[in-house]
Short mmCIF file of C-alpha atoms in Angstrom, two decimals:
data_model
loop_
_atom_site.label_atom_id
_atom_site.label_comp_id
_atom_site.label_asym_id
_atom_site.label_seq_id
_atom_site.Cartn_x
_atom_site.Cartn_y
_atom_site.Cartn_z
CA MET C 1 38.21 56.89 129.95
CA THR C 2 37.07 56.92 126.32
CA TYR C 3 34.19 55.20 124.23
CA SER C 4 34.90 54.76 120.80
CA ALA C 5 33.00 53.91 118.23
CA ARG C 6 34.63 53.88 114.12
CA ASN C 7 33.46 52.33 111.68
CA ASN C 8 35.57 50.23 108.70
CA LEU C 9 38.26 53.04 109.38
CA ILE C 10 41.81 51.72 107.90
CA TYR C 11 44.92 53.09 108.76
CA TYR C 12 48.77 52.09 107.66
CA GLU C 13 51.14 50.95 111.09
CA ALA C 14 54.10 49.60 110.66
CA TYR C 15 55.05 48.68 113.92
CA LYS C 16 52.17 45.89 114.11
CA ASP C 17 52.26 42.38 113.81
CA PHE C 18 49.43 40.48 112.41
CA LEU C 19 48.58 39.30 114.73
CA GLU C 20 48.60 42.88 116.16
CA ARG C 21 46.64 44.11 113.55
CA LEU C 22 44.43 41.50 114.28
CA LEU C 23 43.29 42.03 117.63
CA ASP C 24 42.48 46.31 116.64
CA ASP C 25 40.77 45.31 113.84
CA ARG C 26 38.34 43.09 116.60
CA THR C 27 38.56 46.19 118.81
CA LEU C 28 36.28 49.70 116.57
CA GLN C 29 34.50 50.28 119.06
CA GLY C 30 33.78 50.03 123.10
CA TRP C 31 35.15 51.11 126.38
CA ARG C 32 39.19 51.86 126.88
CA PHE C 33 40.28 52.85 130.79
CA THR C 34 43.86 54.68 131.13
CA ALA C 35 45.77 55.17 134.39
CA ASN C 36 48.74 56.22 135.24
CA TYR C 37 50.22 56.87 138.32
CA ARG C 38 53.87 58.03 140.20
CA PRO C 39 54.03 57.47 143.29
CA LEU C 40 58.04 58.23 142.97
CA PRO C 41 60.27 60.37 141.33
CA VAL C 42 60.92 58.01 139.45
CA LEU C 43 58.04 55.41 139.23
CA TYR C 44 56.02 55.50 136.68
CA LEU C 45 52.60 53.01 136.88
CA GLY C 46 50.61 52.57 134.07
CA VAL C 47 47.32 50.70 133.53
CA ARG C 48 44.81 50.73 129.59
CA ALA C 49 41.72 48.91 129.63
CA ASP C 50 40.04 47.71 127.14
CA TYR C 51 36.86 46.38 126.43
CA ARG C 52 35.74 46.16 122.46
CA PHE C 53 32.62 44.72 121.07
CA ARG C 54 30.96 44.48 116.68
CA THR C 55 27.66 44.18 116.72
CA GLY C 56 27.94 40.12 115.92
CA ASP C 57 30.96 38.95 117.95
CA PRO C 58 29.63 35.89 119.59
CA VAL C 59 32.70 36.89 122.86
CA PRO C 60 33.57 40.94 123.42
CA SER C 61 38.17 41.88 123.15
CA LYS C 62 38.99 42.43 126.65
CA ASN C 63 42.65 42.95 126.62
CA LEU C 64 44.76 43.86 129.54
CA HIS C 65 47.82 45.55 130.22
CA ALA C 66 50.35 47.27 132.81
CA THR C 67 53.64 48.79 133.07
CA ALA C 68 55.96 50.05 135.46
CA THR C 69 59.37 52.26 134.13
CA LEU C 70 61.65 53.39 135.75
CA THR C 71 63.68 56.64 135.13
CA ARG C 72 67.81 56.99 136.21
CA VAL C 73 68.65 54.13 137.31
CA PRO C 74 71.48 53.95 139.30
CA ARG C 75 75.02 51.85 137.74
CA ILE C 76 73.34 51.58 134.22
CA GLU C 77 72.04 55.57 134.16
CA GLY C 78 68.91 54.09 131.41
CA ILE C 79 65.56 53.79 132.04
CA LEU C 80 64.42 49.85 132.48
CA ARG C 81 60.42 49.30 131.78
CA ALA C 82 58.94 45.98 132.73
CA ASP C 83 55.02 45.06 131.47
CA PHE C 84 52.64 42.87 130.50
CA THR C 85 49.04 42.73 128.33
CA TRP C 86 46.62 40.13 129.26
CA MET C 87 44.13 39.80 126.03
CA LYS C 88 40.67 37.48 125.25
CA SER C 89 38.27 37.85 121.88
CA ALA C 90 35.97 35.39 120.69
CA TYR C 91 38.88 33.83 118.60
CA LEU C 92 42.37 34.09 120.55
CA ASP C 93 43.16 34.39 124.20
CA GLY C 94 47.47 36.07 124.78
CA LEU C 95 49.17 36.80 127.26
CA ILE C 96 52.53 38.89 126.78
CA TYR C 97 55.38 38.94 129.07
CA GLY C 98 58.10 42.31 128.62
CA GLY C 99 60.98 44.64 129.33
CA GLY C 100 62.65 46.75 128.02
CA TYR C 101 65.67 49.31 128.71
CA GLU C 102 66.00 52.65 127.22
CA ARG C 103 69.04 55.11 127.51
CA ASP C 104 70.54 58.30 126.37
CA LEU C 105 73.72 59.38 124.91
CA LEU C 106 75.74 62.51 123.38
CA SER C 107 74.10 64.94 125.79
CA GLY C 108 70.33 63.02 124.78
CA ARG C 109 71.19 63.41 120.38
CA LEU C 110 71.66 60.12 120.09
CA ALA C 111 69.70 57.29 122.43
CA VAL C 112 70.03 53.08 121.68
CA GLY C 113 67.16 50.38 123.19
CA ILE C 114 66.86 46.90 123.49
CA ASP C 115 63.60 44.90 124.52
CA TYR C 116 62.31 41.92 124.58
CA HIS C 117 58.37 39.89 124.46
CA TYR C 118 57.17 37.17 125.19
CA VAL C 119 54.45 35.87 123.23
CA ASP C 120 52.16 32.73 124.33
CA TYR C 121 48.55 33.25 122.01
CA LEU C 122 46.62 30.25 122.61
CA TYR C 123 43.88 30.31 118.94
CA ARG C 124 40.06 28.69 120.51
CA SER C 125 39.26 28.04 117.20
CA SER C 126 41.83 24.63 117.20
CA GLU C 127 43.09 25.07 120.30
CA THR C 128 47.23 25.34 119.30
CA ASP C 129 49.39 27.77 121.40
CA LEU C 130 51.53 29.77 119.53
CA ALA C 131 54.84 30.64 121.74
CA ARG C 132 56.93 33.18 120.25
CA HIS C 133 59.85 35.69 121.50
CA VAL C 134 60.00 39.14 120.28
CA GLY C 135 63.30 41.51 120.36
CA GLU C 136 64.09 44.38 119.35
CA VAL C 137 67.19 47.01 118.90
CA SER C 138 66.60 49.98 117.45
CA LEU C 139 68.97 53.74 117.90
CA SER C 140 67.60 57.15 117.58
CA TRP C 141 68.69 60.68 116.55
CA ASN C 142 68.97 64.02 116.91
CA LEU C 143 70.13 65.38 113.42
CA VAL C 144 69.45 69.21 114.44
CA LYS C 145 67.25 70.64 116.04
CA LYS C 146 63.92 69.20 115.95
CA LEU C 147 65.35 66.77 112.90
CA PHE C 148 65.45 62.84 113.85
CA LEU C 149 65.69 59.58 112.48
CA ALA C 150 64.98 56.25 114.51
CA THR C 151 65.59 52.91 113.23
CA HIS C 152 64.42 50.24 114.38
CA TYR C 153 65.10 46.25 113.63
CA GLU C 154 62.64 43.50 115.18
CA MET C 155 63.57 39.43 115.15
CA THR C 156 60.80 36.95 116.06
CA LEU C 157 61.24 33.83 116.21
CA ASP C 158 59.01 31.62 116.50
CA ASP C 159 58.11 27.64 116.17
CA GLY C 160 60.93 26.87 113.32
CA THR C 161 60.54 30.33 111.52
CA ASP C 162 62.15 33.74 112.06
CA PHE C 163 60.81 36.76 110.78
CA HIS C 164 62.58 40.34 110.29
CA ARG C 165 62.20 43.99 110.71
CA ILE C 166 63.54 46.59 110.53
CA HIS C 167 62.24 50.00 109.80
CA LEU C 168 63.31 53.91 109.70
CA THR C 169 61.51 56.41 110.29
CA LEU C 170 62.37 61.02 110.15
CA THR C 171 60.84 62.66 111.88
CA GLN C 172 59.97 66.97 111.72
CA ARG C 173 58.71 69.35 114.48
CA PHE C 174 57.75 72.14 114.17
#
C-alpha cells in the first residue's frame, strides 16, 4: 500500500492518450493498494485499487484494475493477458476491457505483441457516452547485450474519428 501527496508535478508520458493524462492529473494525492498472486507456475493475478483526491474536488477519484496473465501457453508458445479497469471521478465513469498476446522470437532477441481494448466512458457533465476500440501492435528488439529498440503502433477507433500513433523507444541498460 502506498500514499502519495504530490503537488503540481508535470510528466511527459507519450503512451497515454488525452483521457488517461486527464485522469492521472486528477489523481495527485491519495492511496494505492496493489496485490499480486501466483496460484500456479504459469498464472499471475494482480489487482490495483486507487483512491485519489484533491482539496475542493466534489468527488474523489476511484480506480480498480485487475489483470490475469498466463505464461507458457501450450501450442501458441506465448503469453496471454486479460485485464479490466473500472474508474469513477467527478467528471467521468469508465470501464476498459481488454487483453493481449505476446511472444518471444529468435531466442529472445525479438518480441512481438498484439493488444485490444474496448473503452467505454460516460462523461457526467453531459451524460455523453464515448466508446473506443483500441488496437496495438508492438515489436521489441534486443540489438546488443543491453541495448533495446522498441516500436509501438496504436490505432484508436472512435465514433467516426480514427487516431494513429507510432512510438519508438531506444533503451540502454547499465
